[in-house]
Short mmCIF file of C-alpha atoms and ligand atoms in Angstrom, two decimals:
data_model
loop_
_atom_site.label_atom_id
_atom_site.label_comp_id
_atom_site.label_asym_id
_atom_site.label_seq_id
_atom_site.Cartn_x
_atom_site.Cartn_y
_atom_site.Cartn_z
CA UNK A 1 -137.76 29.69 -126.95
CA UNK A 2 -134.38 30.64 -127.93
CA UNK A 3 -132.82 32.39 -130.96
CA UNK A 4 -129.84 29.98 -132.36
CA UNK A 5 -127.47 30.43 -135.71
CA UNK A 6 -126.41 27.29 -136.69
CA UNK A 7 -123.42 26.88 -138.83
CA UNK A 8 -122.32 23.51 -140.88
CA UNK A 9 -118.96 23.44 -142.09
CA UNK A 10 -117.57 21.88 -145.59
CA UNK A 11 -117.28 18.28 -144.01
CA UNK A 12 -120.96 18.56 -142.65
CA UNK A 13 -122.44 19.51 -145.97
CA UNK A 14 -119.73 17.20 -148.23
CA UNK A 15 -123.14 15.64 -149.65
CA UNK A 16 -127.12 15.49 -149.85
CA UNK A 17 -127.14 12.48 -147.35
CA UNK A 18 -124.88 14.52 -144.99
CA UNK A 19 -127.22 18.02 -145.88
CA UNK A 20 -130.15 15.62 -145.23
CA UNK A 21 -128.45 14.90 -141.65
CA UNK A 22 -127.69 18.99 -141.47
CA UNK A 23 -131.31 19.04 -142.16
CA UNK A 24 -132.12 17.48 -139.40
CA UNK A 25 -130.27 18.94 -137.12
CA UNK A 26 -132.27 22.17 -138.14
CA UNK A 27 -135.60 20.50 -137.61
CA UNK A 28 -134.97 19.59 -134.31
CA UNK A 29 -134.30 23.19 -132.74
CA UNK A 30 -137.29 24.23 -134.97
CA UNK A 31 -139.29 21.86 -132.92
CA UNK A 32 -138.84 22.66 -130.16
CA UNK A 33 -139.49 26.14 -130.79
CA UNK A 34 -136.37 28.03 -131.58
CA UNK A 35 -135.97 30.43 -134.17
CA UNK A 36 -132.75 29.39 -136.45
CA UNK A 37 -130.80 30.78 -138.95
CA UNK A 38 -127.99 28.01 -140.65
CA UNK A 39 -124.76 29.63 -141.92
CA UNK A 40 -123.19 26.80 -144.18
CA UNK A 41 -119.83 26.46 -146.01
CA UNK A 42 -119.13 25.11 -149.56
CA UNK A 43 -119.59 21.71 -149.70
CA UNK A 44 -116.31 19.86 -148.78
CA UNK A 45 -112.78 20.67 -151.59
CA UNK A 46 -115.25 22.88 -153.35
CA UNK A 47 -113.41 25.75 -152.39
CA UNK A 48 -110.54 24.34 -153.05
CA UNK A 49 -111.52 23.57 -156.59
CA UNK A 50 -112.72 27.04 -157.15
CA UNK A 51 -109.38 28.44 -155.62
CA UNK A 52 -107.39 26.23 -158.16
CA UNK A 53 -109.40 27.14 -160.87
CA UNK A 54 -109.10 31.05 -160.71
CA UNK A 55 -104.94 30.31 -161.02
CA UNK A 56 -105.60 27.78 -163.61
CA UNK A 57 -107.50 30.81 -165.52
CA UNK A 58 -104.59 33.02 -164.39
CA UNK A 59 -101.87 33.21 -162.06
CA UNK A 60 -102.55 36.67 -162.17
CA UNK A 61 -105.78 37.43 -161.53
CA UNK A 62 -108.44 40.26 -160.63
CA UNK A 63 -109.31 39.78 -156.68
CA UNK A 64 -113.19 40.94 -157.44
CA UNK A 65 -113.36 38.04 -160.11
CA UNK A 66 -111.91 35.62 -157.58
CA UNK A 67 -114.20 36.73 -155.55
CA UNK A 68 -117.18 36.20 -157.57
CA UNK A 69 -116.23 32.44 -158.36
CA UNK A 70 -114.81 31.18 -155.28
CA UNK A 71 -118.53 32.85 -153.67
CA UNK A 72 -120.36 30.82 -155.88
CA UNK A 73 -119.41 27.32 -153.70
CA UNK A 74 -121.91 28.79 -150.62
CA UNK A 75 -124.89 29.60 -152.85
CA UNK A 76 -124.59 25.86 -154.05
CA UNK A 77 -125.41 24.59 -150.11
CA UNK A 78 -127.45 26.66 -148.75
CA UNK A 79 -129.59 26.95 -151.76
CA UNK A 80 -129.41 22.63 -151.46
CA UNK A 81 -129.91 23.24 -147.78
CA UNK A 82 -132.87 25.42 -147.97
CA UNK A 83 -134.24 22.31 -150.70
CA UNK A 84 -133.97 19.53 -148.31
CA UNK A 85 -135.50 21.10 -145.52
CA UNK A 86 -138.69 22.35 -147.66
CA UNK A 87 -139.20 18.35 -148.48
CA UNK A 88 -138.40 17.70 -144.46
CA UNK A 89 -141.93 20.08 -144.06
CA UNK A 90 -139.41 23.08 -142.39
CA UNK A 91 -140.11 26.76 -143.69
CA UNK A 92 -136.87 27.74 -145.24
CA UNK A 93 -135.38 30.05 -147.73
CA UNK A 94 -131.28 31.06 -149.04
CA UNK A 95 -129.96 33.94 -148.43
CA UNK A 96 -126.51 35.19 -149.95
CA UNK A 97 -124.61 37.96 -148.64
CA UNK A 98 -125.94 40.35 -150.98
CA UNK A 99 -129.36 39.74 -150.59
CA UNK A 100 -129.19 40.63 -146.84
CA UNK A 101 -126.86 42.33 -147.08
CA UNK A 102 -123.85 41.67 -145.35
CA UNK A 103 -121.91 44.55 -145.59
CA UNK A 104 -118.10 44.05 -145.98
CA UNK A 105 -114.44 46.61 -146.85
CA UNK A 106 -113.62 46.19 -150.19
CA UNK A 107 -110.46 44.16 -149.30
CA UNK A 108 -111.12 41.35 -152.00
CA UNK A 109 -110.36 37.81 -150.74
CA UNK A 110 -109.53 39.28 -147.41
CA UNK A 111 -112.35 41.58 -146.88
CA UNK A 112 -114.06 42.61 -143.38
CA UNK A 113 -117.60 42.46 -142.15
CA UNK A 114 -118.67 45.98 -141.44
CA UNK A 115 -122.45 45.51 -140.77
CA UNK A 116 -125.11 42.75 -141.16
CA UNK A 117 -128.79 43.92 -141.70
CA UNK A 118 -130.47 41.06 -140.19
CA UNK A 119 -133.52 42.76 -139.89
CA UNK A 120 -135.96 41.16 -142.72
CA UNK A 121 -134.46 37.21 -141.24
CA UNK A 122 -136.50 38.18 -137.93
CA UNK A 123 -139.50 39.35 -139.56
CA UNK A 124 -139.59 36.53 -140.97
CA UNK A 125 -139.17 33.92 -137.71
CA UNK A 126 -141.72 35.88 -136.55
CA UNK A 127 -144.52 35.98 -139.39
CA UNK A 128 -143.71 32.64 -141.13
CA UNK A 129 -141.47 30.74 -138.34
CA UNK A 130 -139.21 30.90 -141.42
CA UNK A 131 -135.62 29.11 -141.17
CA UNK A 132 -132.81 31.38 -142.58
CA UNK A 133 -130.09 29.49 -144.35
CA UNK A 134 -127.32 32.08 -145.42
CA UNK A 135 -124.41 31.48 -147.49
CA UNK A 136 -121.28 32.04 -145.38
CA UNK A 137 -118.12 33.75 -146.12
CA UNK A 138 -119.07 35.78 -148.46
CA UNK A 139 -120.69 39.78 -148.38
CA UNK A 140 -121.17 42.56 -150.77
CA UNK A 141 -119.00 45.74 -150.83
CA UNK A 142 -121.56 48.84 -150.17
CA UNK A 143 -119.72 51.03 -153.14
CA UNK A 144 -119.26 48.74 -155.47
CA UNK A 145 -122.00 46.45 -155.03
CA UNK A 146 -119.21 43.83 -155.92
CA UNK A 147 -119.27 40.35 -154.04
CA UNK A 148 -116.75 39.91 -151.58
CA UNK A 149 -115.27 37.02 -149.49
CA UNK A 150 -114.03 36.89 -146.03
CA UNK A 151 -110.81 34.88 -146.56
CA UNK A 152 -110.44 31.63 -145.96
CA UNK A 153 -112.72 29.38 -143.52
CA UNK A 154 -114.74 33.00 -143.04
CA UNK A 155 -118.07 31.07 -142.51
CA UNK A 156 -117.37 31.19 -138.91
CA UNK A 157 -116.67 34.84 -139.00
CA UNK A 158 -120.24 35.05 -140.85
CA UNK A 159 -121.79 32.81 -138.57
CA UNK A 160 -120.68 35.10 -135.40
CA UNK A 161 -121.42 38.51 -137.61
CA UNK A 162 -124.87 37.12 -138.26
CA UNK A 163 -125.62 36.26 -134.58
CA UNK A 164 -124.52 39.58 -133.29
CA UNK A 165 -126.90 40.77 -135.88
CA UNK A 166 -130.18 38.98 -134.84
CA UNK A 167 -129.21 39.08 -131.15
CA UNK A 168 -128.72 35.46 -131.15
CA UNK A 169 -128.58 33.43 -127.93
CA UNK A 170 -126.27 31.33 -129.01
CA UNK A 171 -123.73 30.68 -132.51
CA UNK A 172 -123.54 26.73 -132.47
CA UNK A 173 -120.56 25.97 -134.51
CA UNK A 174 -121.15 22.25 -135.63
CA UNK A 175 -117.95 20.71 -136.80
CA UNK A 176 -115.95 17.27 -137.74
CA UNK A 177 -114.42 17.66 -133.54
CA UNK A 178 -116.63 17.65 -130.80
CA UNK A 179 -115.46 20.64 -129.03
CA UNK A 180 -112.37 22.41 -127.96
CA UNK A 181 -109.02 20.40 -126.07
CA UNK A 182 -106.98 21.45 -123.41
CA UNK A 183 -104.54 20.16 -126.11
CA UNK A 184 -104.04 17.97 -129.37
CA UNK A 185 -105.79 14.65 -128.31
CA UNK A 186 -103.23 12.99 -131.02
CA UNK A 187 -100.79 14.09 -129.12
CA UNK A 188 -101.98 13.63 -125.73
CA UNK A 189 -104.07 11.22 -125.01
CA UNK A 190 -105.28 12.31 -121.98
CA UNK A 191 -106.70 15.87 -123.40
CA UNK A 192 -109.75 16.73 -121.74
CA UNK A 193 -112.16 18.12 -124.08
CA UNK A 194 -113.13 21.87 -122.16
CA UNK A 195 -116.81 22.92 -121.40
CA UNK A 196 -115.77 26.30 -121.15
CA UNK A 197 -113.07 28.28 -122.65
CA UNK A 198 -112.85 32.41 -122.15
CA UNK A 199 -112.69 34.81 -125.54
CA UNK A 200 -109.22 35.51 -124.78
CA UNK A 201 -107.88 32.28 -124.54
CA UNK A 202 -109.31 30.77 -127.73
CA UNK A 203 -108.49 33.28 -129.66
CA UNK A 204 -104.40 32.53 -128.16
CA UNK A 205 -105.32 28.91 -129.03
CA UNK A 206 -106.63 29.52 -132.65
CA UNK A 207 -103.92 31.94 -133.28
CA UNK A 208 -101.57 29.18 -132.14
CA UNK A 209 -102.69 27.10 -134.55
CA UNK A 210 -105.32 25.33 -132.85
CA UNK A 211 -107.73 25.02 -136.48
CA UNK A 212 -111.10 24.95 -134.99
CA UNK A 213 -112.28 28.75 -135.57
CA UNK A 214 -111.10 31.48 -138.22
CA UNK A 215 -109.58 33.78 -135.43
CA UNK A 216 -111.22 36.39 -136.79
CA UNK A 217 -114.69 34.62 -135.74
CA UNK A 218 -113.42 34.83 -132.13
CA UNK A 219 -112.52 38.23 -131.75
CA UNK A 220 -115.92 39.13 -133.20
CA UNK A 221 -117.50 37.08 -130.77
CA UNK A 222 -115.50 38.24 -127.86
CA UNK A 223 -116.63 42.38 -128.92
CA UNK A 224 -120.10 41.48 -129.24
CA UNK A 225 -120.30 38.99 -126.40
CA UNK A 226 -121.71 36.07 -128.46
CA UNK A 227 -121.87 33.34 -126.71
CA UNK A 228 -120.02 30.50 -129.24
CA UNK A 229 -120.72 26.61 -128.52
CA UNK A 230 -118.46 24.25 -130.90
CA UNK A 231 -119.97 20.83 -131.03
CA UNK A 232 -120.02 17.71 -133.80
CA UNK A 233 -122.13 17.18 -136.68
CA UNK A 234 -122.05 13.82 -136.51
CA UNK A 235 -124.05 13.24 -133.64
CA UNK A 236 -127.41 11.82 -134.57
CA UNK A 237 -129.34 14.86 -134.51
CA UNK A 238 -132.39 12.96 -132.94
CA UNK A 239 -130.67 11.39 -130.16
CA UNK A 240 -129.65 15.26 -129.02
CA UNK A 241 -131.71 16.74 -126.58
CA UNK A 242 -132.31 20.00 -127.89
CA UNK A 243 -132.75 21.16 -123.73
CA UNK A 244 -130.29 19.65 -122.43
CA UNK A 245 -126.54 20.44 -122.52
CA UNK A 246 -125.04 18.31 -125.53
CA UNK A 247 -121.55 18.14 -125.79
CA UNK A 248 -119.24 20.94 -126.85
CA UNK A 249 -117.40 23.60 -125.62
CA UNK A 250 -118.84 26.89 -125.01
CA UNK A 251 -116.43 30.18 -125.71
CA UNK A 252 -117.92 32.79 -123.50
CA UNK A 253 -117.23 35.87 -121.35
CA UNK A 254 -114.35 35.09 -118.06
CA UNK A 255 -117.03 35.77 -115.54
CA UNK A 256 -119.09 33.03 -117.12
CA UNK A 257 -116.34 30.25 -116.32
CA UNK A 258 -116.56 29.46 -112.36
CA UNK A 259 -114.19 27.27 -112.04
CA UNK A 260 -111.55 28.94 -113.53
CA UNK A 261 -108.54 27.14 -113.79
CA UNK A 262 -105.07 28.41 -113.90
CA UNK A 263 -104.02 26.94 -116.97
CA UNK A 264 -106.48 25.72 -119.59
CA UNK A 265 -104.54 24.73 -122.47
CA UNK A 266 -101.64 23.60 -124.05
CA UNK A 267 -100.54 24.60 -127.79
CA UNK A 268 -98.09 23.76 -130.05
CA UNK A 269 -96.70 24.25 -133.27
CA UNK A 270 -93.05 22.95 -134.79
CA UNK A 271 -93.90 24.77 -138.50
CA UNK A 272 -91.43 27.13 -136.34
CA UNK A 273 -87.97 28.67 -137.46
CA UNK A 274 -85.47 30.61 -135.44
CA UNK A 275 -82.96 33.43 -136.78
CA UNK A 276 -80.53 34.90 -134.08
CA UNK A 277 -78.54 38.06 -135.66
CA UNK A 278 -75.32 38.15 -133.89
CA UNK A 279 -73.28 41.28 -132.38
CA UNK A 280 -75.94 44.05 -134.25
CA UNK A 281 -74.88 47.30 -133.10
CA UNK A 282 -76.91 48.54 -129.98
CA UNK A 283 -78.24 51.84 -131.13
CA UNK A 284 -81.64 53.28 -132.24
CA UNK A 285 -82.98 51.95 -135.39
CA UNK A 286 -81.40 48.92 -135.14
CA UNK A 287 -84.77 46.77 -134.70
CA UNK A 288 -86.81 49.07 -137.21
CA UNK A 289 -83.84 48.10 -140.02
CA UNK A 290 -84.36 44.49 -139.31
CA UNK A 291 -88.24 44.08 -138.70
CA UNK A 292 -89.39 46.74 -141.64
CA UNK A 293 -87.56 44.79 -144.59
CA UNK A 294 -89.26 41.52 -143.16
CA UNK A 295 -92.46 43.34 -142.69
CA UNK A 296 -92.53 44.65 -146.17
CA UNK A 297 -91.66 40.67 -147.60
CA UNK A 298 -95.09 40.02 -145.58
CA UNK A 299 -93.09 37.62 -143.24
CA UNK A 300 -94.67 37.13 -139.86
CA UNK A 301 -92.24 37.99 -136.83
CA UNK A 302 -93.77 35.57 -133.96
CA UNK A 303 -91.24 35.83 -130.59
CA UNK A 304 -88.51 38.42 -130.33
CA UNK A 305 -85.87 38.45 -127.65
CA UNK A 306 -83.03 40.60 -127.32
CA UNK A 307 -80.65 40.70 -124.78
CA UNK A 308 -79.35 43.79 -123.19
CA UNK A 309 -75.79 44.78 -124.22
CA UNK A 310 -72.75 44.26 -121.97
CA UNK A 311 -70.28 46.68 -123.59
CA UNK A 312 -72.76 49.03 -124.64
CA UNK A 313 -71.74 48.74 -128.25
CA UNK A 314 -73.57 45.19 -129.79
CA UNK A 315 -75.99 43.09 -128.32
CA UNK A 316 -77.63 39.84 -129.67
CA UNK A 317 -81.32 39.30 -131.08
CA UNK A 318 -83.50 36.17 -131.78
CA UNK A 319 -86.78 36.03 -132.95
CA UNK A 320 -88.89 32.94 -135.17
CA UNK A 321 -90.62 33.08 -138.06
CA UNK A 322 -93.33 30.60 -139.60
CA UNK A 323 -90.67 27.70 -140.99
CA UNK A 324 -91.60 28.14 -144.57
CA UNK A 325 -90.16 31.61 -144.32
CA UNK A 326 -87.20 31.09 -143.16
CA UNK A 327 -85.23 31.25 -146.32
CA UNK A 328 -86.96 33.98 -148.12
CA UNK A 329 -86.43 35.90 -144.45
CA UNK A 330 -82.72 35.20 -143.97
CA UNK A 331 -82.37 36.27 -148.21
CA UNK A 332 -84.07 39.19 -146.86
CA UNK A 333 -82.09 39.80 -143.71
CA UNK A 334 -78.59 39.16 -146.15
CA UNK A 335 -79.71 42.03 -148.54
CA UNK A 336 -80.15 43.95 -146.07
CA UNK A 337 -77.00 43.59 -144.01
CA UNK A 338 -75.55 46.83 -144.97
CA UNK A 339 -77.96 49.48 -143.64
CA UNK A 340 -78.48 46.72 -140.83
CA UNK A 341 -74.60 46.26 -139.60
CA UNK A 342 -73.92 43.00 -138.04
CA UNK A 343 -71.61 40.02 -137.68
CA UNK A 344 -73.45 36.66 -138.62
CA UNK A 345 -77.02 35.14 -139.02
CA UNK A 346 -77.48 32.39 -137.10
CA UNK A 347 -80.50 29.95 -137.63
CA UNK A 348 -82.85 26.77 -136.79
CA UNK A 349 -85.61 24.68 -138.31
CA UNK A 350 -86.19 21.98 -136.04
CA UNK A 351 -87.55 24.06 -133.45
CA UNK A 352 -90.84 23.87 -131.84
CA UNK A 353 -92.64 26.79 -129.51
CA UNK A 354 -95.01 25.38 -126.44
CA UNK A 355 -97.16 27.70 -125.43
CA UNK A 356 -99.17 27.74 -122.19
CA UNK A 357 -102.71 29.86 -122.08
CA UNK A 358 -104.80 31.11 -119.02
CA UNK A 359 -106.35 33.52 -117.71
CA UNK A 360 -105.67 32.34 -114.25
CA UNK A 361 -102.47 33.43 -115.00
CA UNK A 362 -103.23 36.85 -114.25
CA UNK A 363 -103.77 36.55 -110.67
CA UNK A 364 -101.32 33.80 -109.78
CA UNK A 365 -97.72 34.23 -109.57
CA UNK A 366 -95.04 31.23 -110.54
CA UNK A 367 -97.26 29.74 -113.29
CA UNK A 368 -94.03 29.66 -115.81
CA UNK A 369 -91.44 29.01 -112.86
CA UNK A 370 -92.78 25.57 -112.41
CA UNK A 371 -92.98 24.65 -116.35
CA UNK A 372 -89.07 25.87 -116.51
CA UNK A 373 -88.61 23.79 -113.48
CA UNK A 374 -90.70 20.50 -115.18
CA UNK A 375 -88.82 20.86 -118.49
CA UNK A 376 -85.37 21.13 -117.24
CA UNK A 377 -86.25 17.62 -115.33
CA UNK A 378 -86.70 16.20 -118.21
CA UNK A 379 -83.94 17.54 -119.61
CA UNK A 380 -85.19 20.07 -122.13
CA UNK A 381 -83.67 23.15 -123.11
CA UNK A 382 -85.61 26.65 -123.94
CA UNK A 383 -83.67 28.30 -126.55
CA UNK A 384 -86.25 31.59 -125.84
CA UNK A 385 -89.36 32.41 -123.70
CA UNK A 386 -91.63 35.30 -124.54
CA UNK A 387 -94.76 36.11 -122.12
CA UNK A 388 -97.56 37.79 -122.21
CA UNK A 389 -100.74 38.28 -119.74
CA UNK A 390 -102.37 35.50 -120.06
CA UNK A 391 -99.54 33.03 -121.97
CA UNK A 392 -96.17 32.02 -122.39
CA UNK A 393 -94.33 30.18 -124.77
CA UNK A 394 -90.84 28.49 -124.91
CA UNK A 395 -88.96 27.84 -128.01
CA UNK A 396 -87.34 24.24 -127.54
CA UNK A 397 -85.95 21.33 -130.07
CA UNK A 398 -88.80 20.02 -132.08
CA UNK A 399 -87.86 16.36 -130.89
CA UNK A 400 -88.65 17.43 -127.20
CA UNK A 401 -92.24 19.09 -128.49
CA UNK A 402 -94.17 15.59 -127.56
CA UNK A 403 -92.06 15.44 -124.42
CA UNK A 404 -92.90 19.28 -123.68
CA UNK A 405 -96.58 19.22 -124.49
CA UNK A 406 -97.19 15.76 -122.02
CA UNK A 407 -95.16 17.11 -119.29
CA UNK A 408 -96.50 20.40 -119.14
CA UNK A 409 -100.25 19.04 -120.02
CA UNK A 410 -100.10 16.47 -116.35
CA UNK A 411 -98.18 19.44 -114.67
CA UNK A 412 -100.94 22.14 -114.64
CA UNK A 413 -103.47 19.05 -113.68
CA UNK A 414 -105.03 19.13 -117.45
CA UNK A 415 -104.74 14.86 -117.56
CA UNK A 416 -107.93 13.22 -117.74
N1 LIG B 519 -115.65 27.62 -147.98
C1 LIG B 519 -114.73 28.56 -147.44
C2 LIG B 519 -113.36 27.91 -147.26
O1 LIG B 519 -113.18 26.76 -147.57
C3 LIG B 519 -115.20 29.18 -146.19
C4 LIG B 519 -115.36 28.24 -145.02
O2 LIG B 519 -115.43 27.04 -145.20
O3 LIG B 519 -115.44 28.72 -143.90
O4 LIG B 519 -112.44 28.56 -146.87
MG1 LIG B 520 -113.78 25.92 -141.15
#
């Protein structure tokens, strides 16, 4: 007997025939003796409608109130949820965040889980063999006893708050993709779909982009070690095995991954834009007069290179920002050329950053020489190259990015 949360994303839940398949997924693990607690979303574009409503009402609006109606699309499926199972013979009952509760800050729209009383759900499996189906991404602030939400796609983050909570075994994350790539499969067709990826390098891929898991999710999981398996919905839920291994990828602890390869996976994104500010003057403060303006516009500074000066007096510095910055940044970065003091603004678009994650990288030395060797093959040029532990990640022309992402992908052995 194990101790699962399930969660069901807005695609899984879209309807009752796809709750009714949800459903019995849930009946499954029950029979075969788990104790299970669902986490769903809203049902598919509900959120969105809710979201588009609240600046319908007002483009100006309270957070708490948008909170309280964009909640409301998660007490519609599990409530639906916990229905459908009661006709399918399965002991069930909704739970919103409240009700647990699931305590949360008070940062409306944006707010952060703080604790989870999951106490009553596992007196419950254990008196009734009750089935928990919570509302996800939403929580109660302790003051105020105002609703909250997590921000969006925060039903993973409740899903992994929930498991830490009951002491789950396992958080299966059932979703439209069958697990996590070594890279975008539309991309590359030969991307292997992982069995195992380590905390640390999912949460590089879903910072990268990679739209699987709310980061946040991940770096919950990774603090309370809960062991995270990502796997479809769409698999007929009787033809699964509820003993064996199904398909997915698991996101676990590094010393639960023995084969550990080097690299295990490619990301990319070209929503990238580069600014290079040209002869700034090479003197304290410099950086802080560039980064705080672009800080306080809420503009997200990704890689940042500077070059040491060679007469001591003005030096160069590049760094990207998400692409549909870029002009409100360089507006920013001309306003504030005074106190900043330098020549000329120079700047990109069609630029792409490749970025290549592992933890192997830690103990193995020349991991980036032979991608810089690979690209320039194949003629590519890196405009910048930023590093880290366990990644790096080259700034190139966005036409190469397909190029890039294929050569790199059969260079660290990742091909099929
Ligand atoms: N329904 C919410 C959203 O669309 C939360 C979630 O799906 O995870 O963002
Ligand atoms: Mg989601």
């Amino acid at each position: 007997m194990a101790r699962l949360v399930m969660k069901f994303g807005g695609t899984s839940v879209a309807d009752i025939d796809r709750i009714r398949n949800v459903a019995r997924h849930v009946k499954r693990e029950v029979a075969a003796g788990h104790e299970v607690a669902v986490v769903v979303s809203a049902m598919a574009g509900t959120t969105n409608t809710l979201v588009d409503w609240c600046r319908e009402a007002a483009s100006l609006h309270d957070a708490r109130e948008y909170d309280a109606v964009v909640a409301s699309g998660e007490q519609v499926s599990a409530g639906l949820l916990a229905i459908t199972l009661e006709s399918m013979g399965v002991n069930a009952r909704s739970w919103q965040g409240w009700q647990l509760p699931i305590l949360t800050s008070d940062a409306h729209g944006a707010a952060r889980i703080l604790e989870v009383n999951g106490a009553e759900l596992i007196k419950r499996f254990k008196s009734r063999g009750q089935v928990a189906v919570i509302a996800g991404f939403q929580g109660v602030h302790q003051e105020t006893g105002r609703i909250t939400t997590l921000g969006r796609g925060g039903s993973d983050t409740s899903a992994v708050a929930i498991a830490a909570a009951i002491n789950a075994d396992r958080c299966d994350i059932y979703t439209d993709v069958d697990g996590v790539y070594t890279t975008d499969p539309r991309v590359v067709s030969k991307a292997r779909r992982l069995d195992k990826i380590a905390y640390e390098e999912m949460l590089e891929l879903a910072s990268l982009g990679a739209k699987v898991l709310q980061v946040r999710s991940v770096e919950l999981g990774m603090v309370h070690n809960v062991r995270i398996f990502v796997r479809s919905s769409f698999d007929a839920p009787e033809r699964i095995d509820p003993n064996a291994g199904p398909p997915g990828t698991l996101i676990c602890g590094e010393e639960e991954i023995v084969e550990q390869q080097v690299v295990t996976g490619i990301a990319f994104s070209k929503d990238e834009a580069q600014i290079s500010i040209r002869r700034v003057a090479d003197k304290p403060g410099v950086a802080a007069a560039i980064f705080g303006p672009l800080a306080d516009a809420s503009i997200n500074v990704d890689m940042i290179v500077q070059n040491v000066s060679a007469d001591g007096a003005t030096t160069d510095l590049t760094f990207t920002v998400p692409a549909a910055d870029y002009e409100r940044a360089t507006s920013v970065l001309a306003a504030a050329k005074g106190k900043i003091g330098y020549e000329r603004l120079d700047g990109a678009t069609d630029v792409a950053k490749v970025s290549v994650i592992g933890v192997g990288m830690r103990s193995h030395a020349g991991v980036a020489a032979r991608a810089f060797k690979a690209l320039a093959e194949n003629r590519i040029n890196i405009r910048a190259i930023t590093t880290s532990e366990i990644k790096f990640s080259l700034l190139i022309d966005a036409n190469y990015t397909e190029l890039a992402v294929r050569t790199l992908h059969s260079l660290y052995e990742l091909d099929r």
